[in-house]
Amino acid sequence: MTTPDPEGLLAEQLLRLTRRVHRIQKRHLEQRELGITPAQSRLLRTLAHYPSPPRMADLAERLEVVPRAVTTLVDGLEASGKVRRAADPANRRVTRIELTDEGRATLRELRGARRSAAEEILAPLTGKEREVLGVLLDTLVDGDAAKPC
């Protein structure tokens, strides 16, 4: 007989939840017919957090992907009119990525899709359970940074 592995069970539950969240969010994106992939939606959301248009290298670093992956994502978003490449006024060799009006509209739709997906996922929880889950998730996301030295 094997000894139960609580950490292994928790890890499996987290992985299953992650896959479920991804499936539900993807379905909500598809229902809104935005014509973008989850990776493109992540790039748009990341782009929106910059106070001024970032370089592709900045996006790659923030997204924790190789620069070539960002190039591919930007190519697709640019083709659909959601972002545009712009020369940096201080250094013409540098390309900045800007959201277009279409990109901002898409972001609003994305927020709605994410909100409805979250409502579906969190529906079984009470308000208090959601608060506790939020604290627990913050602790896990912050990892060792939350622990005093």
PDB file of C-alpha atoms in Angstrom:
ATOM      1  CA  MET A   1       0.000   0.000   0.000  1.00  0.00           C
ATOM      2  CA  THR A   2       1.331   3.430  -0.918  1.00  0.00           C
ATOM      3  CA  THR A   3       1.313   6.464   1.348  1.00  0.00           C
ATOM      4  CA  PRO A   4      -0.911   9.324   0.164  1.00  0.00           C
ATOM      5  CA  ASP A   5       1.065  12.207  -1.310  1.00  0.00           C
ATOM      6  CA  PRO A   6      -0.786  15.416  -0.382  1.00  0.00           C
ATOM      7  CA  GLU A   7       1.623  17.680  -2.304  1.00  0.00           C
ATOM      8  CA  GLY A   8       1.326  15.461  -5.379  1.00  0.00           C
ATOM      9  CA  LEU A   9      -2.456  15.617  -5.138  1.00  0.00           C
ATOM     10  CA  LEU A  10      -2.399  19.415  -4.788  1.00  0.00           C
ATOM     11  CA  ALA A  11      -0.053  19.707  -7.766  1.00  0.00           C
ATOM     12  CA  GLU A  12      -2.399  17.554  -9.850  1.00  0.00           C
ATOM     13  CA  GLN A  13      -5.416  19.614  -8.768  1.00  0.00           C
ATOM     14  CA  LEU A  14      -3.619  22.842  -9.728  1.00  0.00           C
ATOM     15  CA  LEU A  15      -2.702  21.435 -13.140  1.00  0.00           C
ATOM     16  CA  ARG A  16      -6.267  20.247 -13.744  1.00  0.00           C
ATOM     17  CA  LEU A  17      -7.623  23.660 -12.698  1.00  0.00           C
ATOM     18  CA  THR A  18      -5.153  25.431 -14.983  1.00  0.00           C
ATOM     19  CA  ARG A  19      -6.273  23.310 -17.941  1.00  0.00           C
ATOM     20  CA  ARG A  20      -9.944  23.929 -17.078  1.00  0.00           C
ATOM     21  CA  VAL A  21      -9.398  27.692 -16.816  1.00  0.00           C
ATOM     22  CA  HIS A  22      -7.590  27.676 -20.178  1.00  0.00           C
ATOM     23  CA  ARG A  23     -10.415  25.705 -21.856  1.00  0.00           C
ATOM     24  CA  ILE A  24     -13.133  27.961 -20.445  1.00  0.00           C
ATOM     25  CA  GLN A  25     -11.297  31.170 -21.347  1.00  0.00           C
ATOM     26  CA  LYS A  26     -10.626  29.870 -24.859  1.00  0.00           C
ATOM     27  CA  ARG A  27     -14.331  29.031 -25.290  1.00  0.00           C
ATOM     28  CA  HIS A  28     -15.366  32.507 -24.106  1.00  0.00           C
ATOM     29  CA  LEU A  29     -12.858  34.080 -26.535  1.00  0.00           C
ATOM     30  CA  GLU A  30     -14.196  31.972 -29.408  1.00  0.00           C
ATOM     31  CA  GLN A  31     -17.805  32.859 -28.561  1.00  0.00           C
ATOM     32  CA  ARG A  32     -16.981  36.541 -29.003  1.00  0.00           C
ATOM     33  CA  GLU A  33     -15.377  35.800 -32.388  1.00  0.00           C
ATOM     34  CA  LEU A  34     -12.425  38.122 -31.798  1.00  0.00           C
ATOM     35  CA  GLY A  35     -10.197  36.207 -34.179  1.00  0.00           C
ATOM     36  CA  ILE A  36      -7.212  36.092 -31.842  1.00  0.00           C
ATOM     37  CA  THR A  37      -5.389  33.321 -30.050  1.00  0.00           C
ATOM     38  CA  PRO A  38      -4.904  33.139 -26.280  1.00  0.00           C
ATOM     39  CA  ALA A  39      -1.214  34.045 -26.828  1.00  0.00           C
ATOM     40  CA  GLN A  40      -2.193  37.118 -28.862  1.00  0.00           C
ATOM     41  CA  SER A  41      -4.685  38.112 -26.177  1.00  0.00           C
ATOM     42  CA  ARG A  42      -1.921  37.857 -23.566  1.00  0.00           C
ATOM     43  CA  LEU A  43       0.308  40.113 -25.685  1.00  0.00           C
ATOM     44  CA  LEU A  44      -2.484  42.694 -26.044  1.00  0.00           C
ATOM     45  CA  ARG A  45      -3.129  42.680 -22.293  1.00  0.00           C
ATOM     46  CA  THR A  46       0.590  43.047 -21.597  1.00  0.00           C
ATOM     47  CA  LEU A  47       0.921  45.855 -24.132  1.00  0.00           C
ATOM     48  CA  ALA A  48      -1.898  47.761 -22.424  1.00  0.00           C
ATOM     49  CA  HIS A  49       0.078  47.904 -19.160  1.00  0.00           C
ATOM     50  CA  TYR A  50       2.921  49.935 -20.627  1.00  0.00           C
ATOM     51  CA  PRO A  51       2.697  53.721 -20.168  1.00  0.00           C
ATOM     52  CA  SER A  52       4.309  54.202 -23.604  1.00  0.00           C
ATOM     53  CA  PRO A  53       4.769  51.838 -26.548  1.00  0.00           C
ATOM     54  CA  PRO A  54       7.382  49.186 -25.678  1.00  0.00           C
ATOM     55  CA  ARG A  55      10.064  47.618 -27.824  1.00  0.00           C
ATOM     56  CA  MET A  56       9.581  44.032 -28.968  1.00  0.00           C
ATOM     57  CA  ALA A  57      12.450  43.003 -26.659  1.00  0.00           C
ATOM     58  CA  ASP A  58      10.564  44.533 -23.704  1.00  0.00           C
ATOM     59  CA  LEU A  59       7.480  42.498 -24.585  1.00  0.00           C
ATOM     60  CA  ALA A  60       9.516  39.304 -24.960  1.00  0.00           C
ATOM     61  CA  GLU A  61      11.062  39.839 -21.545  1.00  0.00           C
ATOM     62  CA  ARG A  62       7.738  40.614 -19.856  1.00  0.00           C
ATOM     63  CA  LEU A  63       6.038  37.632 -21.520  1.00  0.00           C
ATOM     64  CA  GLU A  64       9.046  35.401 -20.775  1.00  0.00           C
ATOM     65  CA  VAL A  65       9.316  34.208 -24.375  1.00  0.00           C
ATOM     66  CA  VAL A  66      11.969  34.441 -27.064  1.00  0.00           C
ATOM     67  CA  PRO A  67      11.871  37.600 -29.226  1.00  0.00           C
ATOM     68  CA  ARG A  68      10.966  35.546 -32.316  1.00  0.00           C
ATOM     69  CA  ALA A  69       7.726  34.469 -30.620  1.00  0.00           C
ATOM     70  CA  VAL A  70       6.797  38.124 -30.082  1.00  0.00           C
ATOM     71  CA  THR A  71       7.542  38.885 -33.735  1.00  0.00           C
ATOM     72  CA  THR A  72       5.115  36.163 -34.819  1.00  0.00           C
ATOM     73  CA  LEU A  73       2.405  37.403 -32.432  1.00  0.00           C
ATOM     74  CA  VAL A  74       2.871  41.027 -33.508  1.00  0.00           C
ATOM     75  CA  ASP A  75       2.753  40.015 -37.183  1.00  0.00           C
ATOM     76  CA  GLY A  76      -0.668  38.434 -36.669  1.00  0.00           C
ATOM     77  CA  LEU A  77      -2.021  41.302 -34.593  1.00  0.00           C
ATOM     78  CA  GLU A  78      -0.689  43.870 -37.037  1.00  0.00           C
ATOM     79  CA  ALA A  79      -2.297  42.043 -39.976  1.00  0.00           C
ATOM     80  CA  SER A  80      -5.656  42.245 -38.193  1.00  0.00           C
ATOM     81  CA  GLY A  81      -5.182  45.944 -37.366  1.00  0.00           C
ATOM     82  CA  LYS A  82      -4.917  45.550 -33.595  1.00  0.00           C
ATOM     83  CA  VAL A  83      -1.345  46.829 -33.238  1.00  0.00           C
ATOM     84  CA  ARG A  84       1.097  48.774 -35.366  1.00  0.00           C
ATOM     85  CA  ARG A  85       4.848  49.058 -35.484  1.00  0.00           C
ATOM     86  CA  ALA A  86       6.200  52.570 -35.046  1.00  0.00           C
ATOM     87  CA  ALA A  87       9.720  53.917 -35.266  1.00  0.00           C
ATOM     88  CA  ASP A  88      11.162  55.207 -32.012  1.00  0.00           C
ATOM     89  CA  PRO A  89      11.571  58.991 -32.395  1.00  0.00           C
ATOM     90  CA  ALA A  90      14.837  58.914 -30.414  1.00  0.00           C
ATOM     91  CA  ASN A  91      16.371  55.962 -32.286  1.00  0.00           C
ATOM     92  CA  ARG A  92      15.066  55.096 -35.754  1.00  0.00           C
ATOM     93  CA  ARG A  93      16.599  51.600 -35.498  1.00  0.00           C
ATOM     94  CA  VAL A  94      14.224  50.745 -32.642  1.00  0.00           C
ATOM     95  CA  THR A  95      10.679  49.634 -33.357  1.00  0.00           C
ATOM     96  CA  ARG A  96       7.920  50.250 -30.828  1.00  0.00           C
ATOM     97  CA  ILE A  97       4.591  48.422 -30.707  1.00  0.00           C
ATOM     98  CA  GLU A  98       1.426  50.514 -30.334  1.00  0.00           C
ATOM     99  CA  LEU A  99      -2.167  49.531 -29.724  1.00  0.00           C
ATOM    100  CA  THR A 100      -4.577  50.758 -32.388  1.00  0.00           C
ATOM    101  CA  ASP A 101      -8.180  51.784 -31.796  1.00  0.00           C
ATOM    102  CA  GLU A 102      -9.157  48.295 -33.001  1.00  0.00           C
ATOM    103  CA  GLY A 103      -6.727  46.812 -30.476  1.00  0.00           C
ATOM    104  CA  ARG A 104      -8.253  48.850 -27.642  1.00  0.00           C
ATOM    105  CA  ALA A 105     -11.743  47.721 -28.673  1.00  0.00           C
ATOM    106  CA  THR A 106     -10.526  44.136 -28.719  1.00  0.00           C
ATOM    107  CA  LEU A 107      -9.081  44.593 -25.226  1.00  0.00           C
ATOM    108  CA  ARG A 108     -12.492  45.710 -23.962  1.00  0.00           C
ATOM    109  CA  GLU A 109     -14.024  42.563 -25.454  1.00  0.00           C
ATOM    110  CA  LEU A 110     -11.230  40.464 -23.944  1.00  0.00           C
ATOM    111  CA  ARG A 111     -11.927  41.882 -20.508  1.00  0.00           C
ATOM    112  CA  GLY A 112     -15.577  40.942 -20.908  1.00  0.00           C
ATOM    113  CA  ALA A 113     -14.662  37.419 -22.021  1.00  0.00           C
ATOM    114  CA  ARG A 114     -12.271  36.989 -19.103  1.00  0.00           C
ATOM    115  CA  ARG A 115     -14.863  38.316 -16.660  1.00  0.00           C
ATOM    116  CA  SER A 116     -17.553  35.921 -17.906  1.00  0.00           C
ATOM    117  CA  ALA A 117     -15.068  33.028 -17.848  1.00  0.00           C
ATOM    118  CA  ALA A 118     -14.115  33.904 -14.259  1.00  0.00           C
ATOM    119  CA  GLU A 119     -17.783  34.049 -13.272  1.00  0.00           C
ATOM    120  CA  GLU A 120     -18.290  30.564 -14.703  1.00  0.00           C
ATOM    121  CA  ILE A 121     -15.218  29.161 -12.974  1.00  0.00           C
ATOM    122  CA  LEU A 122     -15.946  30.787  -9.599  1.00  0.00           C
ATOM    123  CA  ALA A 123     -19.706  30.148  -9.611  1.00  0.00           C
ATOM    124  CA  PRO A 124     -19.556  27.284  -7.068  1.00  0.00           C
ATOM    125  CA  LEU A 125     -17.770  29.476  -4.478  1.00  0.00           C
ATOM    126  CA  THR A 126     -19.320  31.800  -1.927  1.00  0.00           C
ATOM    127  CA  GLY A 127     -18.065  35.350  -1.543  1.00  0.00           C
ATOM    128  CA  LYS A 128     -16.008  34.381   1.513  1.00  0.00           C
ATOM    129  CA  GLU A 129     -14.498  31.385  -0.309  1.00  0.00           C
ATOM    130  CA  ARG A 130     -13.533  33.683  -3.189  1.00  0.00           C
ATOM    131  CA  GLU A 131     -11.780  36.029  -0.748  1.00  0.00           C
ATOM    132  CA  VAL A 132      -9.842  33.138   0.794  1.00  0.00           C
ATOM    133  CA  LEU A 133      -8.961  31.787  -2.655  1.00  0.00           C
ATOM    134  CA  GLY A 134      -7.691  35.237  -3.673  1.00  0.00           C
ATOM    135  CA  VAL A 135      -5.381  35.392  -0.642  1.00  0.00           C
ATOM    136  CA  LEU A 136      -4.130  31.855  -1.273  1.00  0.00           C
ATOM    137  CA  LEU A 137      -3.513  32.546  -4.964  1.00  0.00           C
ATOM    138  CA  ASP A 138      -1.623  35.763  -4.132  1.00  0.00           C
ATOM    139  CA  THR A 139       0.559  33.757  -1.754  1.00  0.00           C
ATOM    140  CA  LEU A 140       1.286  31.148  -4.425  1.00  0.00           C
ATOM    141  CA  VAL A 141       1.910  33.719  -7.162  1.00  0.00           C
ATOM    142  CA  ASP A 142       4.257  35.747  -4.959  1.00  0.00           C
ATOM    143  CA  GLY A 143       6.063  32.611  -3.783  1.00  0.00           C
ATOM    144  CA  ASP A 144       9.118  33.242  -1.632  1.00  0.00           C
ATOM    145  CA  ALA A 145       8.769  37.001  -2.069  1.00  0.00           C
ATOM    146  CA  ALA A 146       5.958  36.965   0.486  1.00  0.00           C
ATOM    147  CA  LYS A 147       8.062  35.193   3.135  1.00  0.00           C
ATOM    148  CA  PRO A 148      10.062  37.320   5.570  1.00  0.00           C
ATOM    149  CA  CYS A 149      13.795  36.665   5.568  1.00  0.00           C
TER     150      CYS A 149
END
